[in-house]
Amino acid sequence: MKHAWPLAAVAGALALPSLATARQVALETQLTNYGGDGAYLAIYLTDRAGKFHSTLWVAAPKAKYWRHLSDWYRATGGTVKVDGISGASVGAGKTLKVTVELADALLDAGYQIHIDTAVEKMKDNPSDVVVPLTAAGAGKPAAGRGYVKSFRYTL
């Protein structure tokens, strides 16, 4: 028994790296042909309680438009940093494809992917898409309720 503690410590140390592993996740958002200017999008995660966890991607290069991505903007308090996770708006009928790195621990743990969308001089769509982040949902398209025609993620 006196050797049990060191063996337990070694076993725990070997198990820890598996808890911190991450994977590349491809996000594909196809927009409808809504007939307006480019759409702004915020793609983000919420935890099982619906609390903001992190921003995955923002297709809105100018902060002055972020308030139109209202669920995301409110959740972040408008103070989120988007360096390295942002790009240009997305045109009607076009598809945004980005790859992000997500911790394996987020998969099948009650997290949800949200997409807020907005188009200048048109309606804003908070939580246009909301899908659970699960292994079973990977690769399956989900319809949006606004400017998003379809969204899917692949692991």
PDB file of C-alpha atoms in Angstrom:
ATOM      1  CA  MET A   1       0.000   0.000   0.000  1.00  0.00           C
ATOM      2  CA  LYS A   2       2.851   2.424   0.601  1.00  0.00           C
ATOM      3  CA  HIS A   3       3.522   2.374  -3.164  1.00  0.00           C
ATOM      4  CA  ALA A   4      -0.105   3.132  -4.068  1.00  0.00           C
ATOM      5  CA  TRP A   5       0.285   6.930  -3.786  1.00  0.00           C
ATOM      6  CA  PRO A   6       3.159   7.208  -6.305  1.00  0.00           C
ATOM      7  CA  LEU A   7       1.361   4.864  -8.714  1.00  0.00           C
ATOM      8  CA  ALA A   8      -1.831   6.906  -8.408  1.00  0.00           C
ATOM      9  CA  ALA A   9       0.127  10.117  -9.050  1.00  0.00           C
ATOM     10  CA  VAL A  10       1.714   8.652 -12.196  1.00  0.00           C
ATOM     11  CA  ALA A  11      -1.653   7.359 -13.433  1.00  0.00           C
ATOM     12  CA  GLY A  12      -3.227  10.769 -12.837  1.00  0.00           C
ATOM     13  CA  ALA A  13      -0.406  12.554 -14.652  1.00  0.00           C
ATOM     14  CA  LEU A  14      -0.855  10.265 -17.649  1.00  0.00           C
ATOM     15  CA  ALA A  15      -4.627  10.865 -17.686  1.00  0.00           C
ATOM     16  CA  LEU A  16      -4.420  14.691 -17.557  1.00  0.00           C
ATOM     17  CA  PRO A  17      -3.212  15.210 -21.133  1.00  0.00           C
ATOM     18  CA  SER A  18      -6.335  13.437 -22.429  1.00  0.00           C
ATOM     19  CA  LEU A  19      -8.518  15.960 -20.572  1.00  0.00           C
ATOM     20  CA  ALA A  20      -6.793  18.889 -22.261  1.00  0.00           C
ATOM     21  CA  THR A  21      -6.829  17.576 -25.822  1.00  0.00           C
ATOM     22  CA  ALA A  22      -8.395  19.579 -28.587  1.00  0.00           C
ATOM     23  CA  ARG A  23      -9.542  18.912 -32.111  1.00  0.00           C
ATOM     24  CA  GLN A  24     -10.015  20.832 -35.323  1.00  0.00           C
ATOM     25  CA  VAL A  25     -13.682  21.486 -36.009  1.00  0.00           C
ATOM     26  CA  ALA A  26     -14.827  22.758 -39.421  1.00  0.00           C
ATOM     27  CA  LEU A  27     -17.791  25.150 -39.389  1.00  0.00           C
ATOM     28  CA  GLU A  28     -19.745  25.671 -42.610  1.00  0.00           C
ATOM     29  CA  THR A  29     -22.482  28.302 -42.787  1.00  0.00           C
ATOM     30  CA  GLN A  30     -24.408  28.716 -46.050  1.00  0.00           C
ATOM     31  CA  LEU A  31     -26.533  31.846 -46.353  1.00  0.00           C
ATOM     32  CA  THR A  32     -29.829  32.226 -48.191  1.00  0.00           C
ATOM     33  CA  ASN A  33     -30.194  34.547 -51.183  1.00  0.00           C
ATOM     34  CA  TYR A  34     -31.841  37.259 -49.079  1.00  0.00           C
ATOM     35  CA  GLY A  35     -31.155  40.065 -51.584  1.00  0.00           C
ATOM     36  CA  GLY A  36     -29.245  42.504 -49.414  1.00  0.00           C
ATOM     37  CA  ASP A  37     -25.743  43.571 -48.447  1.00  0.00           C
ATOM     38  CA  GLY A  38     -23.217  41.226 -46.860  1.00  0.00           C
ATOM     39  CA  ALA A  39     -24.287  39.559 -43.611  1.00  0.00           C
ATOM     40  CA  TYR A  40     -22.497  39.895 -40.296  1.00  0.00           C
ATOM     41  CA  LEU A  41     -22.212  36.724 -38.253  1.00  0.00           C
ATOM     42  CA  ALA A  42     -21.079  35.831 -34.752  1.00  0.00           C
ATOM     43  CA  ILE A  43     -20.501  32.137 -34.080  1.00  0.00           C
ATOM     44  CA  TYR A  44     -20.126  31.340 -30.395  1.00  0.00           C
ATOM     45  CA  LEU A  45     -20.557  28.708 -27.678  1.00  0.00           C
ATOM     46  CA  THR A  46     -22.785  28.630 -24.628  1.00  0.00           C
ATOM     47  CA  ASP A  47     -22.550  26.134 -21.786  1.00  0.00           C
ATOM     48  CA  ARG A  48     -25.299  23.812 -20.535  1.00  0.00           C
ATOM     49  CA  ALA A  49     -26.788  26.691 -18.473  1.00  0.00           C
ATOM     50  CA  GLY A  50     -26.940  28.933 -21.561  1.00  0.00           C
ATOM     51  CA  LYS A  51     -24.085  31.125 -20.321  1.00  0.00           C
ATOM     52  CA  PHE A  52     -21.620  32.499 -22.887  1.00  0.00           C
ATOM     53  CA  HIS A  53     -18.463  30.394 -23.097  1.00  0.00           C
ATOM     54  CA  SER A  54     -16.417  31.653 -26.050  1.00  0.00           C
ATOM     55  CA  THR A  55     -16.467  33.268 -29.469  1.00  0.00           C
ATOM     56  CA  LEU A  56     -15.506  30.953 -32.327  1.00  0.00           C
ATOM     57  CA  TRP A  57     -15.705  33.352 -35.284  1.00  0.00           C
ATOM     58  CA  VAL A  58     -16.981  36.830 -36.134  1.00  0.00           C
ATOM     59  CA  ALA A  59     -17.701  37.854 -39.727  1.00  0.00           C
ATOM     60  CA  ALA A  60     -18.010  41.551 -38.957  1.00  0.00           C
ATOM     61  CA  PRO A  61     -14.720  43.411 -39.142  1.00  0.00           C
ATOM     62  CA  LYS A  62     -16.029  46.683 -37.689  1.00  0.00           C
ATOM     63  CA  ALA A  63     -17.007  46.789 -34.014  1.00  0.00           C
ATOM     64  CA  LYS A  64     -19.712  49.371 -34.743  1.00  0.00           C
ATOM     65  CA  TYR A  65     -21.856  46.588 -36.253  1.00  0.00           C
ATOM     66  CA  TRP A  66     -21.440  44.113 -33.375  1.00  0.00           C
ATOM     67  CA  ARG A  67     -24.445  45.451 -31.445  1.00  0.00           C
ATOM     68  CA  HIS A  68     -26.632  44.052 -34.252  1.00  0.00           C
ATOM     69  CA  LEU A  69     -25.406  40.573 -33.324  1.00  0.00           C
ATOM     70  CA  SER A  70     -27.423  41.088 -30.185  1.00  0.00           C
ATOM     71  CA  ASP A  71     -27.382  37.769 -28.287  1.00  0.00           C
ATOM     72  CA  TRP A  72     -23.622  37.480 -28.749  1.00  0.00           C
ATOM     73  CA  TYR A  73     -22.987  41.165 -28.069  1.00  0.00           C
ATOM     74  CA  ARG A  74     -25.059  41.114 -24.887  1.00  0.00           C
ATOM     75  CA  ALA A  75     -23.402  37.872 -23.691  1.00  0.00           C
ATOM     76  CA  THR A  76     -19.897  39.289 -24.195  1.00  0.00           C
ATOM     77  CA  GLY A  77     -20.712  42.728 -22.827  1.00  0.00           C
ATOM     78  CA  GLY A  78     -19.368  44.119 -26.114  1.00  0.00           C
ATOM     79  CA  THR A  79     -15.811  43.766 -24.854  1.00  0.00           C
ATOM     80  CA  VAL A  80     -14.703  40.541 -26.517  1.00  0.00           C
ATOM     81  CA  LYS A  81     -11.390  40.383 -28.391  1.00  0.00           C
ATOM     82  CA  VAL A  82     -11.719  38.967 -31.906  1.00  0.00           C
ATOM     83  CA  ASP A  83      -8.130  39.191 -33.125  1.00  0.00           C
ATOM     84  CA  GLY A  84      -7.418  36.098 -35.190  1.00  0.00           C
ATOM     85  CA  ILE A  85     -11.048  34.935 -35.173  1.00  0.00           C
ATOM     86  CA  SER A  86     -12.665  37.484 -37.448  1.00  0.00           C
ATOM     87  CA  GLY A  87     -13.129  38.178 -41.116  1.00  0.00           C
ATOM     88  CA  ALA A  88     -15.228  39.997 -43.685  1.00  0.00           C
ATOM     89  CA  SER A  89     -18.992  39.908 -43.920  1.00  0.00           C
ATOM     90  CA  VAL A  90     -20.527  37.135 -46.027  1.00  0.00           C
ATOM     91  CA  GLY A  91     -22.534  37.801 -49.204  1.00  0.00           C
ATOM     92  CA  ALA A  92     -26.053  36.574 -49.872  1.00  0.00           C
ATOM     93  CA  GLY A  93     -26.053  32.958 -51.040  1.00  0.00           C
ATOM     94  CA  LYS A  94     -22.374  32.520 -50.122  1.00  0.00           C
ATOM     95  CA  THR A  95     -20.834  30.003 -47.736  1.00  0.00           C
ATOM     96  CA  LEU A  96     -18.519  30.810 -44.828  1.00  0.00           C
ATOM     97  CA  LYS A  97     -16.076  28.004 -44.024  1.00  0.00           C
ATOM     98  CA  VAL A  98     -13.790  28.293 -41.011  1.00  0.00           C
ATOM     99  CA  THR A  99     -11.873  25.836 -38.885  1.00  0.00           C
ATOM    100  CA  VAL A 100     -11.554  26.303 -35.142  1.00  0.00           C
ATOM    101  CA  GLU A 101      -9.899  24.352 -32.376  1.00  0.00           C
ATOM    102  CA  LEU A 102     -12.187  23.095 -29.623  1.00  0.00           C
ATOM    103  CA  ALA A 103     -11.348  21.198 -26.461  1.00  0.00           C
ATOM    104  CA  ASP A 104     -12.590  17.610 -26.556  1.00  0.00           C
ATOM    105  CA  ALA A 105     -14.180  18.181 -23.137  1.00  0.00           C
ATOM    106  CA  LEU A 106     -16.776  20.499 -24.766  1.00  0.00           C
ATOM    107  CA  LEU A 107     -18.136  17.735 -26.997  1.00  0.00           C
ATOM    108  CA  ASP A 108     -21.256  15.981 -25.632  1.00  0.00           C
ATOM    109  CA  ALA A 109     -21.078  18.154 -22.493  1.00  0.00           C
ATOM    110  CA  GLY A 110     -24.190  20.292 -22.994  1.00  0.00           C
ATOM    111  CA  TYR A 111     -22.535  23.084 -25.019  1.00  0.00           C
ATOM    112  CA  GLN A 112     -24.373  24.707 -27.915  1.00  0.00           C
ATOM    113  CA  ILE A 113     -23.155  26.495 -31.024  1.00  0.00           C
ATOM    114  CA  HIS A 114     -25.051  29.732 -31.734  1.00  0.00           C
ATOM    115  CA  ILE A 115     -24.968  31.945 -34.810  1.00  0.00           C
ATOM    116  CA  ASP A 116     -26.302  35.495 -34.698  1.00  0.00           C
ATOM    117  CA  THR A 117     -26.794  37.208 -38.062  1.00  0.00           C
ATOM    118  CA  ALA A 118     -27.535  40.743 -39.211  1.00  0.00           C
ATOM    119  CA  VAL A 119     -27.712  42.577 -42.530  1.00  0.00           C
ATOM    120  CA  GLU A 120     -27.555  46.347 -42.910  1.00  0.00           C
ATOM    121  CA  LYS A 121     -31.015  47.904 -43.419  1.00  0.00           C
ATOM    122  CA  MET A 122     -32.625  44.502 -42.816  1.00  0.00           C
ATOM    123  CA  LYS A 123     -33.746  42.465 -39.823  1.00  0.00           C
ATOM    124  CA  ASP A 124     -31.276  41.231 -37.169  1.00  0.00           C
ATOM    125  CA  ASN A 125     -31.498  37.533 -36.255  1.00  0.00           C
ATOM    126  CA  PRO A 126     -30.201  36.731 -32.789  1.00  0.00           C
ATOM    127  CA  SER A 127     -29.584  32.988 -32.420  1.00  0.00           C
ATOM    128  CA  ASP A 128     -30.412  32.390 -36.097  1.00  0.00           C
ATOM    129  CA  VAL A 129     -28.968  28.904 -35.494  1.00  0.00           C
ATOM    130  CA  VAL A 130     -28.636  26.999 -32.218  1.00  0.00           C
ATOM    131  CA  VAL A 131     -27.316  23.424 -32.289  1.00  0.00           C
ATOM    132  CA  PRO A 132     -25.920  21.163 -29.591  1.00  0.00           C
ATOM    133  CA  LEU A 133     -22.202  20.377 -29.880  1.00  0.00           C
ATOM    134  CA  THR A 134     -22.351  16.579 -30.010  1.00  0.00           C
ATOM    135  CA  ALA A 135     -20.548  13.799 -31.806  1.00  0.00           C
ATOM    136  CA  ALA A 136     -23.916  12.582 -33.151  1.00  0.00           C
ATOM    137  CA  GLY A 137     -24.692  16.030 -34.615  1.00  0.00           C
ATOM    138  CA  ALA A 138     -21.418  16.321 -36.497  1.00  0.00           C
ATOM    139  CA  GLY A 139     -21.897  16.525 -40.255  1.00  0.00           C
ATOM    140  CA  LYS A 140     -25.665  16.967 -40.019  1.00  0.00           C
ATOM    141  CA  PRO A 141     -27.042  20.174 -41.550  1.00  0.00           C
ATOM    142  CA  ALA A 142     -29.246  22.426 -39.426  1.00  0.00           C
ATOM    143  CA  ALA A 143     -31.534  25.065 -40.928  1.00  0.00           C
ATOM    144  CA  GLY A 144     -31.384  28.627 -39.701  1.00  0.00           C
ATOM    145  CA  ARG A 145     -34.430  30.764 -38.992  1.00  0.00           C
ATOM    146  CA  GLY A 146     -33.137  33.904 -40.714  1.00  0.00           C
ATOM    147  CA  TYR A 147     -30.271  34.460 -43.160  1.00  0.00           C
ATOM    148  CA  VAL A 148     -28.676  31.051 -42.579  1.00  0.00           C
ATOM    149  CA  LYS A 149     -29.880  28.468 -45.065  1.00  0.00           C
ATOM    150  CA  SER A 150     -27.846  25.697 -43.464  1.00  0.00           C
ATOM    151  CA  PHE A 151     -25.107  25.175 -40.903  1.00  0.00           C
ATOM    152  CA  ARG A 152     -23.037  22.123 -40.112  1.00  0.00           C
ATOM    153  CA  TYR A 153     -19.902  21.282 -38.236  1.00  0.00           C
ATOM    154  CA  THR A 154     -17.545  18.386 -38.782  1.00  0.00           C
ATOM    155  CA  LEU A 155     -15.081  16.917 -36.330  1.00  0.00           C
TER     156      LEU A 155
END
